[in-house]
GROMACS .gro file of C-alpha atoms in nm:
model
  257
    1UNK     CA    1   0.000   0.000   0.000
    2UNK     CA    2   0.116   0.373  -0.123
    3UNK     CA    3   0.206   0.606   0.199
    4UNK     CA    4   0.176   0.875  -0.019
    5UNK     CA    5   0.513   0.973  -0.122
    6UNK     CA    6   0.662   1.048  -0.453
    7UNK     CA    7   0.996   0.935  -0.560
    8UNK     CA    8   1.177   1.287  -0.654
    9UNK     CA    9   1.473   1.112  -0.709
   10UNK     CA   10   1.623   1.424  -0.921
   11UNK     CA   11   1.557   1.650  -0.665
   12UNK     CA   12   1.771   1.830  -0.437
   13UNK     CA   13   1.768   1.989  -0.097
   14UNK     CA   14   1.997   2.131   0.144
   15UNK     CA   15   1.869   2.104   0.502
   16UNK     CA   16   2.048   2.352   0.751
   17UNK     CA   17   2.096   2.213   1.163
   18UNK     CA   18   2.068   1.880   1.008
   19UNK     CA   19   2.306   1.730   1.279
   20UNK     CA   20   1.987   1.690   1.562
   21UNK     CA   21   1.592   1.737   1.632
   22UNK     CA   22   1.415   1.879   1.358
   23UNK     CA   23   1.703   1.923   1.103
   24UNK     CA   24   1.808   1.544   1.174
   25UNK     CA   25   1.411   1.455   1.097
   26UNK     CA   26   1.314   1.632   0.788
   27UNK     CA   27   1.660   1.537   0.622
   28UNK     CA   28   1.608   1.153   0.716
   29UNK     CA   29   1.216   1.180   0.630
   30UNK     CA   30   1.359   1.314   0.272
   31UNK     CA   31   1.633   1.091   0.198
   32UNK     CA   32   1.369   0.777   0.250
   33UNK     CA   33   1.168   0.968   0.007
   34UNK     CA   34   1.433   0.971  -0.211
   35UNK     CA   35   1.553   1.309  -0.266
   36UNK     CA   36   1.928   1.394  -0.276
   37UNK     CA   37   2.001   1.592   0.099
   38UNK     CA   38   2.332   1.777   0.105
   39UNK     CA   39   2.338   1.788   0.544
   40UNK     CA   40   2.443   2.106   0.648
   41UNK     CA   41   2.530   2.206   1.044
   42UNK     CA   42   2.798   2.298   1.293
   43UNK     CA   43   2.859   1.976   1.406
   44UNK     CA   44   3.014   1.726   1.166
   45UNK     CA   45   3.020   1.401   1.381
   46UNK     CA   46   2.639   1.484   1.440
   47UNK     CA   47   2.574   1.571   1.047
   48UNK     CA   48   2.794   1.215   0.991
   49UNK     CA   49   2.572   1.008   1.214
   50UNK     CA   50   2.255   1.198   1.063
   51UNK     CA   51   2.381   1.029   0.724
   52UNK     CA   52   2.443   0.717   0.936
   53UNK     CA   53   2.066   0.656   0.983
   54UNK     CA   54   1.992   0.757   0.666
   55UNK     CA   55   2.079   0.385   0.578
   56UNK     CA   56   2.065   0.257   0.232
   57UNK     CA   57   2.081   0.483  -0.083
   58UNK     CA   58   2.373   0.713  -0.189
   59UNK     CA   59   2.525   0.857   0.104
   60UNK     CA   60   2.424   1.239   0.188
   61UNK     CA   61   2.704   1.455   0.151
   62UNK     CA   62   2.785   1.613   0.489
   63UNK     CA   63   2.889   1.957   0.475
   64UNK     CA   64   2.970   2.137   0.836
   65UNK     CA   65   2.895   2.513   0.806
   66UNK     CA   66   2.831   2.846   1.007
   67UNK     CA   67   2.516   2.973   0.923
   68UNK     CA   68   2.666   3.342   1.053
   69UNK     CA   69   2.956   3.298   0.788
   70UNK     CA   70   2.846   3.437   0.466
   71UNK     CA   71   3.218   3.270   0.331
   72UNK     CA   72   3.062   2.958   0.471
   73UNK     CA   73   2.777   2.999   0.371
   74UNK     CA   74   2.871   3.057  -0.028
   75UNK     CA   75   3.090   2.791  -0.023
   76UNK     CA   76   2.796   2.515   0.076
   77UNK     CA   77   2.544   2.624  -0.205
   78UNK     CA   78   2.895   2.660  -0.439
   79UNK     CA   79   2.948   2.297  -0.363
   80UNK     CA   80   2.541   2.232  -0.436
   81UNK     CA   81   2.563   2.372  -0.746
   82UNK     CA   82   2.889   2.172  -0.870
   83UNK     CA   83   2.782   1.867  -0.739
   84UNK     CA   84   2.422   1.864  -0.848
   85UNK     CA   85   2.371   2.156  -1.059
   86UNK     CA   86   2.115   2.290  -0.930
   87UNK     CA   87   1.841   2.306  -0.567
   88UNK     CA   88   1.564   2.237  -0.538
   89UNK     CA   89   1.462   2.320  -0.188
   90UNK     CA   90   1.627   2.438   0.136
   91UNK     CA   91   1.490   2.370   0.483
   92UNK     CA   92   1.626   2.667   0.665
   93UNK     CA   93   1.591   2.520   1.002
   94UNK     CA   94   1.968   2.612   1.185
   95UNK     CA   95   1.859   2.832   1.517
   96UNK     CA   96   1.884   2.860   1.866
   97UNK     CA   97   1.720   2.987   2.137
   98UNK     CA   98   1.974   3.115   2.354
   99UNK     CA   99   2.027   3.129   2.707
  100UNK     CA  100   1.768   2.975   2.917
  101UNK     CA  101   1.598   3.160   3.244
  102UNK     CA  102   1.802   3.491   3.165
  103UNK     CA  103   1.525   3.799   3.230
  104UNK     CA  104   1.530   4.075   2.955
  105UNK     CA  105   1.680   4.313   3.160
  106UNK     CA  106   1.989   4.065   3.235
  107UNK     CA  107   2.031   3.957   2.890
  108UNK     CA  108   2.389   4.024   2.758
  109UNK     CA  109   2.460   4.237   2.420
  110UNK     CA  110   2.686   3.905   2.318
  111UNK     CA  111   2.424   3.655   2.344
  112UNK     CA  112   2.157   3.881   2.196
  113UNK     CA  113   2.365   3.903   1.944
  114UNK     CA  114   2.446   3.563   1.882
  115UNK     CA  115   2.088   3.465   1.847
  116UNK     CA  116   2.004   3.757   1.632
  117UNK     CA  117   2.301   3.609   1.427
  118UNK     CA  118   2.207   3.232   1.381
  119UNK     CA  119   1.818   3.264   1.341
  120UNK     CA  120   1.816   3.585   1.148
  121UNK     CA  121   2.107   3.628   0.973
  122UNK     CA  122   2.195   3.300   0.920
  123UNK     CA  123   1.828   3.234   0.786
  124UNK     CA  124   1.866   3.545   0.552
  125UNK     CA  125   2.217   3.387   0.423
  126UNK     CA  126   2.131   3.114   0.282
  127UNK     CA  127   1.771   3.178   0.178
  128UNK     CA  128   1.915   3.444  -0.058
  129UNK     CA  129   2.272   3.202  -0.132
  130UNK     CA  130   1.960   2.943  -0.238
  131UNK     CA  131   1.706   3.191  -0.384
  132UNK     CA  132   2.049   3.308  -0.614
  133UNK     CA  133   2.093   2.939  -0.714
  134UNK     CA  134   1.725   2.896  -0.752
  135UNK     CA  135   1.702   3.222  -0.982
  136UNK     CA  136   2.014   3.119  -1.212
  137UNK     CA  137   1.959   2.757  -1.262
  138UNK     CA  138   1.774   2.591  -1.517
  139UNK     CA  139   1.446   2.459  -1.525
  140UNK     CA  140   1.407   2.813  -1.253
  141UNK     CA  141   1.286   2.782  -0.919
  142UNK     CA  142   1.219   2.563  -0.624
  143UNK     CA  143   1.131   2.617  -0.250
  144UNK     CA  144   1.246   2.744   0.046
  145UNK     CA  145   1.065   2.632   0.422
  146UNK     CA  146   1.152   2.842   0.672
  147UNK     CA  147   1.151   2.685   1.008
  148UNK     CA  148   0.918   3.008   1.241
  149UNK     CA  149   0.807   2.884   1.573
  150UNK     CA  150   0.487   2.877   1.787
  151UNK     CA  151   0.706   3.204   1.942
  152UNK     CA  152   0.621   3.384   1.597
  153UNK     CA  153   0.286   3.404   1.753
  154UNK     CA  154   0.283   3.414   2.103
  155UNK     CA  155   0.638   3.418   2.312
  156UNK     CA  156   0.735   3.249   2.620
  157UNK     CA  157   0.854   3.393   2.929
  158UNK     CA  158   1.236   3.513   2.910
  159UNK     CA  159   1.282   3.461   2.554
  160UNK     CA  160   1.300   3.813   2.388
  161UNK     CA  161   1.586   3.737   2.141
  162UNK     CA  162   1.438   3.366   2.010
  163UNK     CA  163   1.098   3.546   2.002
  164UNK     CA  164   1.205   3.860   1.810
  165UNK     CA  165   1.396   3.670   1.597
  166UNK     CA  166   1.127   3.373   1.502
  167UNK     CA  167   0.884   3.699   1.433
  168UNK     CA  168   1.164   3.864   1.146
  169UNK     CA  169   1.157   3.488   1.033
  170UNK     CA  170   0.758   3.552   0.929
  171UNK     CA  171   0.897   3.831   0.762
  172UNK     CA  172   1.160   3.707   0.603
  173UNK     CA  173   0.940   3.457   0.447
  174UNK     CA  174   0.654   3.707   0.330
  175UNK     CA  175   0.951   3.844   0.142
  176UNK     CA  176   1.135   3.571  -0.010
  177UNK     CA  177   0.745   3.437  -0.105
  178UNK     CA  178   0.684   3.771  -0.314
  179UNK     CA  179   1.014   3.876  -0.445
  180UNK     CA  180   1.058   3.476  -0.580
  181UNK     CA  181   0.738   3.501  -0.766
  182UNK     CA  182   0.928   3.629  -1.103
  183UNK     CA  183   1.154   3.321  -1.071
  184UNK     CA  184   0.869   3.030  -0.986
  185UNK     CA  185   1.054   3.048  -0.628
  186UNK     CA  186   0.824   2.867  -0.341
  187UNK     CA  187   0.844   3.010   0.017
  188UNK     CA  188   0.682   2.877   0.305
  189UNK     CA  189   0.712   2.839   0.683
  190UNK     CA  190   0.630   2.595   0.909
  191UNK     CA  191   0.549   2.694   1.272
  192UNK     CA  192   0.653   2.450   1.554
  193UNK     CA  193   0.512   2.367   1.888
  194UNK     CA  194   0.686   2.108   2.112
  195UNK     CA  195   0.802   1.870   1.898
  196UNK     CA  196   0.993   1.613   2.069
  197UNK     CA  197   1.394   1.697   2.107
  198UNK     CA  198   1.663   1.799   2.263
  199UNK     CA  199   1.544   2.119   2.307
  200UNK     CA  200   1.205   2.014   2.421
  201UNK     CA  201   1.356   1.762   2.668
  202UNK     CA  202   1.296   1.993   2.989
  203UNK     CA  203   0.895   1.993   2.888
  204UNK     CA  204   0.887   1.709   3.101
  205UNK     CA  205   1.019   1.856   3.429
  206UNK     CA  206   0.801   2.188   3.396
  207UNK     CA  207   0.846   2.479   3.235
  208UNK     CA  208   0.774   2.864   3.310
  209UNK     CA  209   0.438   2.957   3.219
  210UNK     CA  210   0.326   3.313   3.134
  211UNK     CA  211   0.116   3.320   3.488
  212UNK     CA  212   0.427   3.249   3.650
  213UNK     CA  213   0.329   2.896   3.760
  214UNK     CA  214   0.581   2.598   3.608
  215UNK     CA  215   0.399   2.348   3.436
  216UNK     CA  216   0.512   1.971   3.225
  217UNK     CA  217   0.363   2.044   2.876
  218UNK     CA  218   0.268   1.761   2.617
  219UNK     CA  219   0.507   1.715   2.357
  220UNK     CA  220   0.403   1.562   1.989
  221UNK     CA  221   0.671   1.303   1.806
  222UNK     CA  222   0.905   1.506   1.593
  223UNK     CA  223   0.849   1.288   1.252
  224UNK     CA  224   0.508   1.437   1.228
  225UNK     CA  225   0.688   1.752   1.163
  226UNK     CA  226   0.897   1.596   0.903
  227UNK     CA  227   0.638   1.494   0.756
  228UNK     CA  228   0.418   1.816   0.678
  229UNK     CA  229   0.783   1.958   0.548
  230UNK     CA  230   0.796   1.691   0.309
  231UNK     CA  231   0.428   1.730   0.194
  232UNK     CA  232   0.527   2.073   0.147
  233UNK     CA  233   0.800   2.059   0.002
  234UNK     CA  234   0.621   1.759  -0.254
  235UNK     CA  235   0.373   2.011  -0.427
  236UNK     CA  236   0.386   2.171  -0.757
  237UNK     CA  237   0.564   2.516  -0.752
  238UNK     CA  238   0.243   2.649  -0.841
  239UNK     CA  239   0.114   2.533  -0.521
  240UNK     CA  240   0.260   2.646  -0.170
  241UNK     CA  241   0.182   2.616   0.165
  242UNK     CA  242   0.233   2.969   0.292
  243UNK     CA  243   0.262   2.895   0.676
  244UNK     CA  244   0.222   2.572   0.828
  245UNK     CA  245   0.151   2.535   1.248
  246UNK     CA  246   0.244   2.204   1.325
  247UNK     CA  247   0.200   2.159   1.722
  248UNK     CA  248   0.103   1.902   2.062
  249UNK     CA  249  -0.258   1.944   2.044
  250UNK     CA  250  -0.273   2.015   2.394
  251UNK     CA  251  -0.028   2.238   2.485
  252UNK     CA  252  -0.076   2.589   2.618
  253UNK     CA  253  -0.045   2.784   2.324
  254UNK     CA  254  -0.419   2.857   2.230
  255UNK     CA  255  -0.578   3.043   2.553
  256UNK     CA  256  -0.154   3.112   2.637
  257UNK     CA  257  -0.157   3.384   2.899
   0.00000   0.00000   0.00000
């Protein structure tokens, strides 16, 4: 019986943080779909044991980069384009939130900053290194997902930089979405709410809640969310799924606060 996929064997995507949680899902959820995933992270044991579990098939090129490095960041979609000649979708997904439990008022310039540089600048970086690749190549276009956040809608205590940062990301996309039109360039964003990961891991010792109170919130399994990015990222460029909100059904995002 059909699960619904479609081989894409010829296609090609890059998938950014692909060395744990969400990255580490979409890219394996992909590669047993059949697409080509160049892995692309800090990390490159964790990007090497990503391709690891990726099984059978040709081996995912691994390809450690800083998102914040716009050297780095050429050189990865240089090394697309040789090696496959063209994209045909990125999952920006590299991010982090930052220090935990620091109140606005105590949060240092440096570690603003270095969130403001991975989920912002580093999403910027290689949306426009793909949307350059996407422009030039031949058929034109593809797709970009932009991993946004349940914190695009509604933040969390303590969490001013990830929250500011995931709410440029909605803007970012809007962009990319009308300024790729001309060139049959896709851009979507998917919207996450405790999906099961590292980062999620404290959810089950209680987290702070926006009355205060610390509460253990319900997390969801994080191959759902690969999933809905490879149904989105399986349409027809003439079909996109602007934003996506992919989250535990019961945790305390609708009624937060």
């Amino acid at each position: 019986m059909s699960d619904g996929r479609v081989s894409v064997v010829s296609k090609v995507a890059v998938v950014t943080g692909a060395g744990s949680g969400v990255g580490r899902a979409v890219a394996l959820e992909l590669l047993e779909s059949g697409w080509s995933v160049v892995l692309a992270g800090r990390r490159e044991e964790a990007l090497a044991e990503t391709a690891r579990l990726a099984g059978g098939g040709p081996p995912a090129p691994v390809v450690p980069t800083d998102v914040t490095g716009p050297e780095r960041v050429e050189a990865l979609f240089a090394g697309v384009r040789e090696r496959f000649g063209r994209l045909d979708l990125l999952f920006n997904n590299a991010g982090s939130f930052g220090p935990r439990g620091v109140a606005l008022a105590d949060l240092a310039y440096e570690d603003w900053r270095s969130v403001v540089d991975t989920n912002l600048t580093g999403a910027f970086l290689c949306a426009q290194a793909a949307f350059r690749l996407m422009r030039d190549q031949e058929p034109q276009g593809g797709r970009i997902i932009n991993n946004g956040s349940i914190s695009a809608h509604a933040p969390r205590p303590d969490s001013v930089a990830y929250t500011a940062t995931k709410h440029a990301i909605t803007g970012l996309t809007k962009s990319l979405s009308l300024d790729g039109r001309r060139y049959r360039i896709a851009c979507g964003q998917i919207d996450i709410g405790n999906a099961a990961t590292e980062m999620t891991e404290r959810m089950s010792a209680g987290v702070p809640q926006a009355n205060g109170e610390v509460a253990v919130e319900p997390v969801m399994d994080v191959a759902d969310v690969a999933r809905t990015v490879r149904h989105m990222a399986s349409l027809p460029l003439e079909a996109n799924v602007q934003f996506a909100t992919v989250m535990a059904t019961a945790m305390p995002y609708i009624g937060r606060g």
